[in-house]
PDB file of C-alpha atoms in Angstrom:
ATOM      1  CA  MET A 101     127.430 -68.977 165.861  1.00  0.00           C
ATOM      2  CA  ARG A 102     127.578 -71.079 162.773  1.00  0.00           C
ATOM      3  CA  ILE A 103     130.461 -73.558 162.370  1.00  0.00           C
ATOM      4  CA  LEU A 104     131.244 -75.346 159.144  1.00  0.00           C
ATOM      5  CA  SER A 105     133.769 -78.194 159.028  1.00  0.00           C
ATOM      6  CA  TRP A 106     134.989 -79.749 155.777  1.00  0.00           C
ATOM      7  CA  ASN A 107     137.798 -81.925 154.474  1.00  0.00           C
ATOM      8  CA  ILE A 108     138.459 -80.216 151.109  1.00  0.00           C
ATOM      9  CA  GLY A 109     140.756 -83.095 150.160  1.00  0.00           C
ATOM     10  CA  GLY A 110     143.697 -81.062 148.702  1.00  0.00           C
ATOM     11  CA  ARG A 111     141.623 -79.915 145.781  1.00  0.00           C
ATOM     12  CA  LEU A 112     143.416 -77.588 143.326  1.00  0.00           C
ATOM     13  CA  GLY A 113     142.625 -75.463 140.218  1.00  0.00           C
ATOM     14  CA  ALA A 114     139.041 -74.860 139.132  1.00  0.00           C
ATOM     15  CA  VAL A 115     137.592 -77.235 141.783  1.00  0.00           C
ATOM     16  CA  GLY A 116     139.543 -75.509 144.492  1.00  0.00           C
ATOM     17  CA  LEU A 117     138.137 -72.182 143.433  1.00  0.00           C
ATOM     18  CA  GLU A 118     134.643 -73.634 143.397  1.00  0.00           C
ATOM     19  CA  GLN A 119     135.166 -74.868 146.986  1.00  0.00           C
ATOM     20  CA  ILE A 120     136.126 -71.355 147.999  1.00  0.00           C
ATOM     21  CA  GLU A 121     133.044 -69.908 146.301  1.00  0.00           C
ATOM     22  CA  ALA A 122     130.818 -72.442 147.921  1.00  0.00           C
ATOM     23  CA  VAL A 123     132.157 -71.857 151.498  1.00  0.00           C
ATOM     24  CA  LEU A 124     132.095 -68.138 151.263  1.00  0.00           C
ATOM     25  CA  GLY A 125     128.585 -68.207 149.923  1.00  0.00           C
ATOM     26  CA  ARG A 126     127.567 -69.789 153.324  1.00  0.00           C
ATOM     27  CA  ALA A 127     129.632 -67.300 155.306  1.00  0.00           C
ATOM     28  CA  PRO A 128     130.069 -69.369 158.396  1.00  0.00           C
ATOM     29  CA  ASP A 129     131.224 -67.668 161.602  1.00  0.00           C
ATOM     30  CA  VAL A 130     133.883 -70.246 162.070  1.00  0.00           C
ATOM     31  CA  LEU A 131     135.390 -72.492 159.348  1.00  0.00           C
ATOM     32  CA  ALA A 132     137.415 -75.582 160.055  1.00  0.00           C
ATOM     33  CA  LEU A 133     139.180 -77.048 157.012  1.00  0.00           C
ATOM     34  CA  GLN A 134     141.078 -80.298 156.699  1.00  0.00           C
ATOM     35  CA  GLY A 135     142.908 -81.316 153.636  1.00  0.00           C
ATOM     36  CA  VAL A 136     144.697 -78.006 153.037  1.00  0.00           C
ATOM     37  CA  SER A 137     147.874 -78.220 151.178  1.00  0.00           C
ATOM     38  CA  LYS A 138     150.715 -75.955 150.226  1.00  0.00           C
ATOM     39  CA  GLY A 139     149.299 -75.909 146.727  1.00  0.00           C
ATOM     40  CA  ASN A 140     145.841 -74.661 147.663  1.00  0.00           C
ATOM     41  CA  TYR A 141     146.702 -72.613 150.739  1.00  0.00           C
ATOM     42  CA  PRO A 142     147.587 -69.375 148.803  1.00  0.00           C
ATOM     43  CA  ASN A 143     144.081 -69.203 147.249  1.00  0.00           C
ATOM     44  CA  TRP A 144     142.360 -70.010 150.504  1.00  0.00           C
ATOM     45  CA  SER A 145     144.310 -67.539 152.557  1.00  0.00           C
ATOM     46  CA  GLU A 146     143.835 -64.707 150.082  1.00  0.00           C
ATOM     47  CA  SER A 147     140.131 -65.352 149.692  1.00  0.00           C
ATOM     48  CA  LEU A 148     139.453 -65.761 153.453  1.00  0.00           C
ATOM     49  CA  THR A 149     141.332 -62.546 154.195  1.00  0.00           C
ATOM     50  CA  GLY A 150     139.458 -60.691 151.521  1.00  0.00           C
ATOM     51  CA  ALA A 151     136.201 -61.873 152.964  1.00  0.00           C
ATOM     52  CA  GLY A 152     137.021 -60.501 156.386  1.00  0.00           C
ATOM     53  CA  TYR A 153     138.266 -63.852 158.099  1.00  0.00           C
ATOM     54  CA  SER A 154     141.307 -64.266 160.371  1.00  0.00           C
ATOM     55  CA  PHE A 155     142.801 -67.623 160.618  1.00  0.00           C
ATOM     56  CA  VAL A 156     145.345 -69.967 162.139  1.00  0.00           C
ATOM     57  CA  SER A 157     146.782 -73.079 160.483  1.00  0.00           C
ATOM     58  CA  ALA A 158     149.382 -75.838 160.893  1.00  0.00           C
ATOM     59  CA  LEU A 159     151.269 -74.852 157.689  1.00  0.00           C
ATOM     60  CA  GLU A 160     154.607 -74.759 159.462  1.00  0.00           C
ATOM     61  CA  LEU A 161     154.230 -78.333 160.839  1.00  0.00           C
ATOM     62  CA  VAL A 162     153.786 -79.813 157.310  1.00  0.00           C
ATOM     63  CA  GLU A 163     157.385 -78.811 156.599  1.00  0.00           C
ATOM     64  CA  ALA A 164     158.782 -81.180 159.320  1.00  0.00           C
ATOM     65  CA  PRO A 165     160.470 -84.139 157.758  1.00  0.00           C
ATOM     66  CA  TYR A 166     159.020 -87.620 158.265  1.00  0.00           C
ATOM     67  CA  PRO A 167     161.290 -90.585 159.370  1.00  0.00           C
ATOM     68  CA  GLU A 168     162.554 -92.651 156.573  1.00  0.00           C
ATOM     69  CA  MET A 169     160.240 -95.530 155.621  1.00  0.00           C
ATOM     70  CA  ALA A 170     159.609 -97.920 152.743  1.00  0.00           C
ATOM     71  CA  PRO A 171     157.546 -96.729 151.016  1.00  0.00           C
ATOM     72  CA  PRO A 172     158.310 -93.211 152.038  1.00  0.00           C
ATOM     73  CA  ILE A 173     155.644 -91.058 153.780  1.00  0.00           C
ATOM     74  CA  LEU A 174     155.280 -87.292 153.119  1.00  0.00           C
ATOM     75  CA  ARG A 175     153.397 -84.737 155.022  1.00  0.00           C
ATOM     76  CA  ARG A 176     150.933 -83.347 152.427  1.00  0.00           C
ATOM     77  CA  TYR A 177     147.966 -81.868 154.184  1.00  0.00           C
ATOM     78  CA  PHE A 178     147.239 -79.765 157.262  1.00  0.00           C
ATOM     79  CA  ASN A 179     144.385 -78.091 159.050  1.00  0.00           C
ATOM     80  CA  LEU A 180     143.152 -74.425 159.052  1.00  0.00           C
ATOM     81  CA  THR A 181     140.616 -72.676 161.229  1.00  0.00           C
ATOM     82  CA  ALA A 182     139.178 -69.357 160.206  1.00  0.00           C
ATOM     83  CA  ALA A 183     136.693 -66.997 161.916  1.00  0.00           C
ATOM     84  CA  LEU A 184     134.861 -63.742 161.423  1.00  0.00           C
ATOM     85  CA  HIS A 185     135.653 -62.983 165.075  1.00  0.00           C
ATOM     86  CA  PRO A 186     139.030 -62.518 166.862  1.00  0.00           C
ATOM     87  CA  ILE A 187     140.945 -65.746 166.838  1.00  0.00           C
ATOM     88  CA  GLU A 188     144.041 -66.882 168.699  1.00  0.00           C
ATOM     89  CA  ALA A 189     146.116 -70.052 168.112  1.00  0.00           C
ATOM     90  CA  LEU A 190     146.274 -72.541 170.967  1.00  0.00           C
ATOM     91  CA  PRO A 191     148.796 -75.346 171.560  1.00  0.00           C
ATOM     92  CA  GLY A 192     148.413 -78.458 169.455  1.00  0.00           C
ATOM     93  CA  LEU A 193     148.844 -82.158 170.124  1.00  0.00           C
ATOM     94  CA  SER A 194     151.676 -83.446 172.234  1.00  0.00           C
ATOM     95  CA  PHE A 195     153.264 -86.935 172.441  1.00  0.00           C
ATOM     96  CA  GLU A 196     155.382 -87.775 175.423  1.00  0.00           C
ATOM     97  CA  ASP A 197     157.042 -90.846 173.702  1.00  0.00           C
ATOM     98  CA  PRO A 198     159.718 -89.550 171.368  1.00  0.00           C
ATOM     99  CA  LYS A 199     159.214 -92.381 168.939  1.00  0.00           C
ATOM    100  CA  ARG A 200     155.454 -91.643 168.780  1.00  0.00           C
ATOM    101  CA  ALA A 201     156.089 -87.932 168.395  1.00  0.00           C
ATOM    102  CA  ALA A 202     158.528 -88.614 165.376  1.00  0.00           C
ATOM    103  CA  THR A 203     155.905 -90.619 163.510  1.00  0.00           C
ATOM    104  CA  ALA A 204     152.887 -88.524 164.450  1.00  0.00           C
ATOM    105  CA  PHE A 205     150.932 -86.109 162.279  1.00  0.00           C
ATOM    106  CA  PRO A 206     150.494 -82.982 164.376  1.00  0.00           C
ATOM    107  CA  GLU A 207     149.780 -80.906 161.276  1.00  0.00           C
ATOM    108  CA  LEU A 208     146.410 -82.724 161.127  1.00  0.00           C
ATOM    109  CA  TYR A 209     145.247 -80.654 164.197  1.00  0.00           C
ATOM    110  CA  VAL A 210     144.904 -77.069 165.014  1.00  0.00           C
ATOM    111  CA  ALA A 211     143.316 -75.498 168.072  1.00  0.00           C
ATOM    112  CA  ALA A 212     142.118 -71.928 168.397  1.00  0.00           C
ATOM    113  CA  SER A 213     140.256 -69.650 170.747  1.00  0.00           C
ATOM    114  CA  VAL A 214     137.484 -67.729 169.102  1.00  0.00           C
ATOM    115  CA  SER A 215     136.070 -64.665 170.813  1.00  0.00           C
ATOM    116  CA  VAL A 216     132.406 -64.020 169.922  1.00  0.00           C
ATOM    117  CA  ALA A 217     130.918 -60.643 170.921  1.00  0.00           C
ATOM    118  CA  GLY A 218     128.715 -60.966 174.058  1.00  0.00           C
ATOM    119  CA  ALA A 219     129.727 -64.470 174.835  1.00  0.00           C
ATOM    120  CA  GLN A 220     132.595 -66.446 176.403  1.00  0.00           C
ATOM    121  CA  ALA A 221     135.442 -67.366 174.140  1.00  0.00           C
ATOM    122  CA  VAL A 222     135.136 -70.858 172.547  1.00  0.00           C
ATOM    123  CA  ASP A 223     138.055 -73.286 172.015  1.00  0.00           C
ATOM    124  CA  VAL A 224     137.684 -74.855 168.651  1.00  0.00           C
ATOM    125  CA  HIS A 225     139.644 -78.107 168.060  1.00  0.00           C
ATOM    126  CA  ASN A 226     139.940 -78.938 164.397  1.00  0.00           C
ATOM    127  CA  ALA A 227     141.165 -82.536 163.740  1.00  0.00           C
ATOM    128  CA  GLU A 228     141.782 -85.085 161.106  1.00  0.00           C
ATOM    129  CA  LEU A 229     142.806 -88.634 161.785  1.00  0.00           C
ATOM    130  CA  PRO A 230     145.619 -90.341 159.805  1.00  0.00           C
ATOM    131  CA  LEU A 231     144.580 -93.410 157.806  1.00  0.00           C
ATOM    132  CA  GLY A 232     144.492 -96.526 160.032  1.00  0.00           C
ATOM    133  CA  GLU A 233     145.023 -99.202 157.392  1.00  0.00           C
ATOM    134  CA  ALA A 234     148.169 -97.481 156.060  1.00  0.00           C
ATOM    135  CA  LEU A 235     149.624 -96.170 159.311  1.00  0.00           C
ATOM    136  CA  GLY A 236     148.298 -98.697 161.895  1.00  0.00           C
ATOM    137  CA  VAL A 237     148.724 -97.849 165.513  1.00  0.00           C
ATOM    138  CA  ILE A 238     149.622 -94.234 164.728  1.00  0.00           C
ATOM    139  CA  LYS A 239     145.888 -93.617 164.280  1.00  0.00           C
ATOM    140  CA  MET A 240     145.233 -94.989 167.718  1.00  0.00           C
ATOM    141  CA  HIS A 241     147.920 -92.746 169.292  1.00  0.00           C
ATOM    142  CA  HIS A 242     146.318 -89.777 167.476  1.00  0.00           C
ATOM    143  CA  PHE A 243     143.000 -90.467 169.103  1.00  0.00           C
ATOM    144  CA  GLU A 244     144.676 -90.681 172.413  1.00  0.00           C
ATOM    145  CA  ALA A 245     146.468 -87.419 171.907  1.00  0.00           C
ATOM    146  CA  ILE A 246     143.270 -85.593 170.895  1.00  0.00           C
ATOM    147  CA  ARG A 247     141.568 -86.865 174.046  1.00  0.00           C
ATOM    148  CA  ARG A 248     144.368 -85.594 176.202  1.00  0.00           C
ATOM    149  CA  ARG A 249     144.339 -82.191 174.487  1.00  0.00           C
ATOM    150  CA  ILE A 250     140.652 -81.531 174.537  1.00  0.00           C
ATOM    151  CA  ASP A 251     140.493 -82.338 178.242  1.00  0.00           C
ATOM    152  CA  GLU A 252     143.332 -79.885 179.165  1.00  0.00           C
ATOM    153  CA  TYR A 253     140.971 -76.931 179.735  1.00  0.00           C
ATOM    154  CA  SER A 254     137.681 -78.615 180.720  1.00  0.00           C
ATOM    155  CA  ASP A 255     136.236 -75.303 182.160  1.00  0.00           C
ATOM    156  CA  ARG A 256     136.003 -73.658 178.806  1.00  0.00           C
ATOM    157  CA  PRO A 257     133.362 -73.961 176.087  1.00  0.00           C
ATOM    158  CA  ARG A 258     134.681 -76.390 173.562  1.00  0.00           C
ATOM    159  CA  ILE A 259     133.980 -77.590 170.033  1.00  0.00           C
ATOM    160  CA  LEU A 260     135.767 -80.555 168.490  1.00  0.00           C
ATOM    161  CA  CYS A 261     135.257 -81.104 164.740  1.00  0.00           C
ATOM    162  CA  GLY A 262     136.813 -82.753 161.721  1.00  0.00           C
ATOM    163  CA  ASP A 263     137.346 -85.874 159.819  1.00  0.00           C
ATOM    164  CA  PHE A 264     137.784 -88.718 162.243  1.00  0.00           C
ATOM    165  CA  LYS A 265     137.866 -91.598 159.702  1.00  0.00           C
ATOM    166  CA  ALA A 266     135.684 -93.397 162.225  1.00  0.00           C
ATOM    167  CA  PRO A 267     133.457 -95.038 163.346  1.00  0.00           C
ATOM    168  CA  HIS A 268     133.070 -98.130 161.201  1.00  0.00           C
ATOM    169  CA  ALA A 269     129.333 -97.926 161.581  1.00  0.00           C
ATOM    170  CA  GLU A 270     126.583 -96.538 163.751  1.00  0.00           C
ATOM    171  CA  ASP A 271     122.877 -96.929 164.597  1.00  0.00           C
ATOM    172  CA  ASP A 272     120.475 -95.520 167.107  1.00  0.00           C
ATOM    173  CA  GLU A 273     122.055 -97.638 169.801  1.00  0.00           C
ATOM    174  CA  GLY A 274     125.591 -96.434 169.358  1.00  0.00           C
ATOM    175  CA  LEU A 275     128.915 -96.814 167.453  1.00  0.00           C
ATOM    176  CA  GLU A 276     130.865 -99.743 166.008  1.00  0.00           C
ATOM    177  CA  VAL A 277     134.431 -98.905 166.081  1.00  0.00           C
ATOM    178  CA  TRP A 278     137.404-100.032 163.845  1.00  0.00           C
ATOM    179  CA  THR A 279     138.901-102.958 165.643  1.00  0.00           C
ATOM    180  CA  ALA A 280     138.730-105.867 163.232  1.00  0.00           C
ATOM    181  CA  GLY A 281     141.961-104.953 161.549  1.00  0.00           C
ATOM    182  CA  HIS A 282     143.946-104.754 164.866  1.00  0.00           C
ATOM    183  CA  PRO A 283     143.163-107.963 166.797  1.00  0.00           C
ATOM    184  CA  ASN A 284     146.209-107.611 169.059  1.00  0.00           C
ATOM    185  CA  LEU A 285     145.135-104.106 170.055  1.00  0.00           C
ATOM    186  CA  ARG A 286     141.438-104.556 170.129  1.00  0.00           C
ATOM    187  CA  GLU A 287     140.729-103.236 173.652  1.00  0.00           C
ATOM    188  CA  GLU A 288     143.231-100.308 173.378  1.00  0.00           C
ATOM    189  CA  TRP A 289     141.962 -99.280 169.967  1.00  0.00           C
ATOM    190  CA  GLU A 290     138.337 -99.467 170.895  1.00  0.00           C
ATOM    191  CA  ALA A 291     139.095 -97.408 174.076  1.00  0.00           C
ATOM    192  CA  ALA A 292     141.020 -94.777 172.133  1.00  0.00           C
ATOM    193  CA  GLU A 293     138.370 -94.284 169.530  1.00  0.00           C
ATOM    194  CA  ARG A 294     135.405 -94.308 171.924  1.00  0.00           C
ATOM    195  CA  ALA A 295     137.290 -91.840 174.271  1.00  0.00           C
ATOM    196  CA  VAL A 296     136.873 -89.148 171.503  1.00  0.00           C
ATOM    197  CA  LEU A 297     133.794 -90.097 169.594  1.00  0.00           C
ATOM    198  CA  GLU A 298     131.770 -90.945 172.808  1.00  0.00           C
ATOM    199  CA  HIS A 299     133.414 -88.288 174.973  1.00  0.00           C
ATOM    200  CA  PRO A 300     131.716 -88.153 178.399  1.00  0.00           C
ATOM    201  CA  VAL A 301     131.242 -84.354 178.119  1.00  0.00           C
ATOM    202  CA  LEU A 302     131.335 -83.328 174.466  1.00  0.00           C
ATOM    203  CA  ARG A 303     128.262 -84.527 172.662  1.00  0.00           C
ATOM    204  CA  ASP A 304     127.896 -85.333 168.933  1.00  0.00           C
ATOM    205  CA  VAL A 305     125.450 -82.638 167.923  1.00  0.00           C
ATOM    206  CA  TYR A 306     124.164 -84.539 164.870  1.00  0.00           C
ATOM    207  CA  ARG A 307     123.270 -87.681 167.032  1.00  0.00           C
ATOM    208  CA  GLU A 308     121.620 -85.283 169.425  1.00  0.00           C
ATOM    209  CA  ARG A 309     119.324 -84.025 166.776  1.00  0.00           C
ATOM    210  CA  HIS A 310     119.019 -87.236 164.740  1.00  0.00           C
ATOM    211  CA  GLU A 311     115.442 -88.699 164.607  1.00  0.00           C
ATOM    212  CA  ALA A 312     115.463 -92.358 165.773  1.00  0.00           C
ATOM    213  CA  GLY A 313     114.649 -94.824 163.151  1.00  0.00           C
ATOM    214  CA  THR A 314     115.708 -92.613 160.166  1.00  0.00           C
ATOM    215  CA  PRO A 315     118.944 -93.182 158.161  1.00  0.00           C
ATOM    216  CA  PHE A 316     122.062 -91.525 159.358  1.00  0.00           C
ATOM    217  CA  ALA A 317     123.780 -88.879 157.192  1.00  0.00           C
ATOM    218  CA  VAL A 318     126.605 -89.884 154.882  1.00  0.00           C
ATOM    219  CA  SER A 319     129.708 -87.681 154.727  1.00  0.00           C
ATOM    220  CA  CYS A 320     132.013 -89.842 152.644  1.00  0.00           C
ATOM    221  CA  ILE A 321     131.933 -93.049 150.647  1.00  0.00           C
ATOM    222  CA  PRO A 322     135.456 -94.620 150.714  1.00  0.00           C
ATOM    223  CA  ARG A 323     135.791 -97.725 148.593  1.00  0.00           C
ATOM    224  CA  GLY A 324     132.050 -97.567 147.963  1.00  0.00           C
ATOM    225  CA  MET A 325     131.115 -97.844 151.641  1.00  0.00           C
ATOM    226  CA  PRO A 326     129.038 -94.993 153.134  1.00  0.00           C
ATOM    227  CA  HIS A 327     130.259 -93.518 156.442  1.00  0.00           C
ATOM    228  CA  ARG A 328     129.723 -90.534 158.666  1.00  0.00           C
ATOM    229  CA  TYR A 329     133.406 -89.743 159.394  1.00  0.00           C
ATOM    230  CA  ASP A 330     132.904 -85.930 159.612  1.00  0.00           C
ATOM    231  CA  ARG A 331     131.426 -84.768 162.905  1.00  0.00           C
ATOM    232  CA  ILE A 332     131.079 -81.822 165.291  1.00  0.00           C
ATOM    233  CA  LEU A 333     131.069 -82.298 169.044  1.00  0.00           C
ATOM    234  CA  ALA A 334     130.273 -79.544 171.497  1.00  0.00           C
ATOM    235  CA  SER A 335     130.391 -79.003 175.298  1.00  0.00           C
ATOM    236  CA  PRO A 336     127.351 -78.341 177.453  1.00  0.00           C
ATOM    237  CA  GLU A 337     127.906 -74.554 177.495  1.00  0.00           C
ATOM    238  CA  LEU A 338     126.845 -74.505 173.815  1.00  0.00           C
ATOM    239  CA  GLU A 339     123.295 -75.657 172.766  1.00  0.00           C
ATOM    240  CA  THR A 340     122.461 -76.920 169.315  1.00  0.00           C
ATOM    241  CA  VAL A 341     119.991 -75.002 167.150  1.00  0.00           C
ATOM    242  CA  ARG A 342     120.525 -77.177 164.054  1.00  0.00           C
ATOM    243  CA  CYS A 343     122.979 -79.499 162.479  1.00  0.00           C
ATOM    244  CA  ASP A 344     123.117 -80.375 158.771  1.00  0.00           C
ATOM    245  CA  TYR A 345     125.359 -82.057 156.203  1.00  0.00           C
ATOM    246  CA  VAL A 346     125.997 -80.155 153.072  1.00  0.00           C
ATOM    247  CA  ASP A 347     125.944 -83.345 151.017  1.00  0.00           C
ATOM    248  CA  GLU A 348     125.490 -81.622 147.676  1.00  0.00           C
ATOM    249  CA  TRP A 349     129.230 -80.740 147.803  1.00  0.00           C
ATOM    250  CA  LEU A 350     129.841 -84.521 147.884  1.00  0.00           C
ATOM    251  CA  THR A 351     127.458 -85.329 145.054  1.00  0.00           C
ATOM    252  CA  GLN A 352     128.832 -82.440 143.050  1.00  0.00           C
ATOM    253  CA  LYS A 353     132.414 -83.812 143.641  1.00  0.00           C
ATOM    254  CA  LEU A 354     133.720 -80.656 145.072  1.00  0.00           C
ATOM    255  CA  SER A 355     135.408 -83.079 147.502  1.00  0.00           C
ATOM    256  CA  ASP A 356     135.080 -86.628 148.614  1.00  0.00           C
ATOM    257  CA  HIS A 357     133.586 -85.465 151.824  1.00  0.00           C
ATOM    258  CA  ALA A 358     130.413 -83.577 152.622  1.00  0.00           C
ATOM    259  CA  ALA A 359     130.700 -80.603 155.002  1.00  0.00           C
ATOM    260  CA  VAL A 360     128.977 -80.595 158.289  1.00  0.00           C
ATOM    261  CA  GLU A 361     127.447 -77.355 159.604  1.00  0.00           C
ATOM    262  CA  VAL A 362     126.078 -76.518 162.945  1.00  0.00           C
ATOM    263  CA  GLU A 363     124.521 -73.582 164.544  1.00  0.00           C
ATOM    264  CA  LEU A 364     125.208 -73.262 168.324  1.00  0.00           C
ATOM    265  CA  VAL A 365     124.186 -70.715 170.895  1.00  0.00           C
ATOM    266  CA  PRO A 366     125.296 -70.284 174.507  1.00  0.00           C
ATOM    267  CA  ALA A 367     123.134 -72.457 176.746  1.00  0.00           C
ATOM    268  CA  THR A 368     122.168 -69.412 178.840  1.00  0.00           C
ATOM    269  CA  VAL A 369     120.794 -67.725 175.678  1.00  0.00           C
ATOM    270  CA  ALA A 370     118.893 -70.915 174.754  1.00  0.00           C
ATOM    271  CA  GLY A 371     117.410 -71.185 178.177  1.00  0.00           C
ATOM    272  CA  GLU A 372     116.290 -67.553 178.209  1.00  0.00           C
ATOM    273  CA  ALA A 373     114.579 -68.076 174.860  1.00  0.00           C
ATOM    274  CA  GLU A 374     112.618 -71.059 176.180  1.00  0.00           C
ATOM    275  CA  ALA A 375     111.549 -69.164 179.223  1.00  0.00           C
ATOM    276  CA  ARG A 376     109.986 -66.343 177.250  1.00  0.00           C
TER     277      ARG A 376
END
């Protein structure tokens, strides 16, 4: 099963059509998009349907009004997950605190169950994090909500992918998280970020395959600083065949993010292949 995750950055017009052509040219089994908007959704939905995909999205959540603030905040983007296999929408994020729920961005998350022939259904969690510098603690709460959600059904094969706007940096030893801008919440912020990016069960498939001592991939360059914000994590039931970044889409300016693509197989299949 090939999964491609990409933040398309709300692109419209000719660039948006180039994005669609590029994605369909790779024909992933599962496609997780972030940065979908009401403006580019019609082209994506029509093209995906025409190519044989079924999909779920958080389109309806982007219509929800945001509390009045100065300057005002608008819900602009949402997530979409498509598959060449049967797909079923699953519950999204939840926030027990009403104040947190009112200021959250549930449209930046969509979960779906994808049924692949001959294999157990896989839960695909497609996430984007809100901007921390603009929205402060909301990003931390979003990380916490993602962790709660992906742990709800721990007996299922799971994939978590998307644009996490984190970590600040990484090397062979581990991750450096975003805490400098939040000195009063340093411990809580670090715990929330690491709880997702260093999940005790879900593994970062790129780090699993990364050769020690070599540079890490770059998926975006905000304010001229290279980062690997875009990631795919998988549970032990799924074994990694390969993981690559489609960085030419970044250099070609199809988006301000590279896509990440992974090929996974059930661990039982991988084990049988090794035994032969």
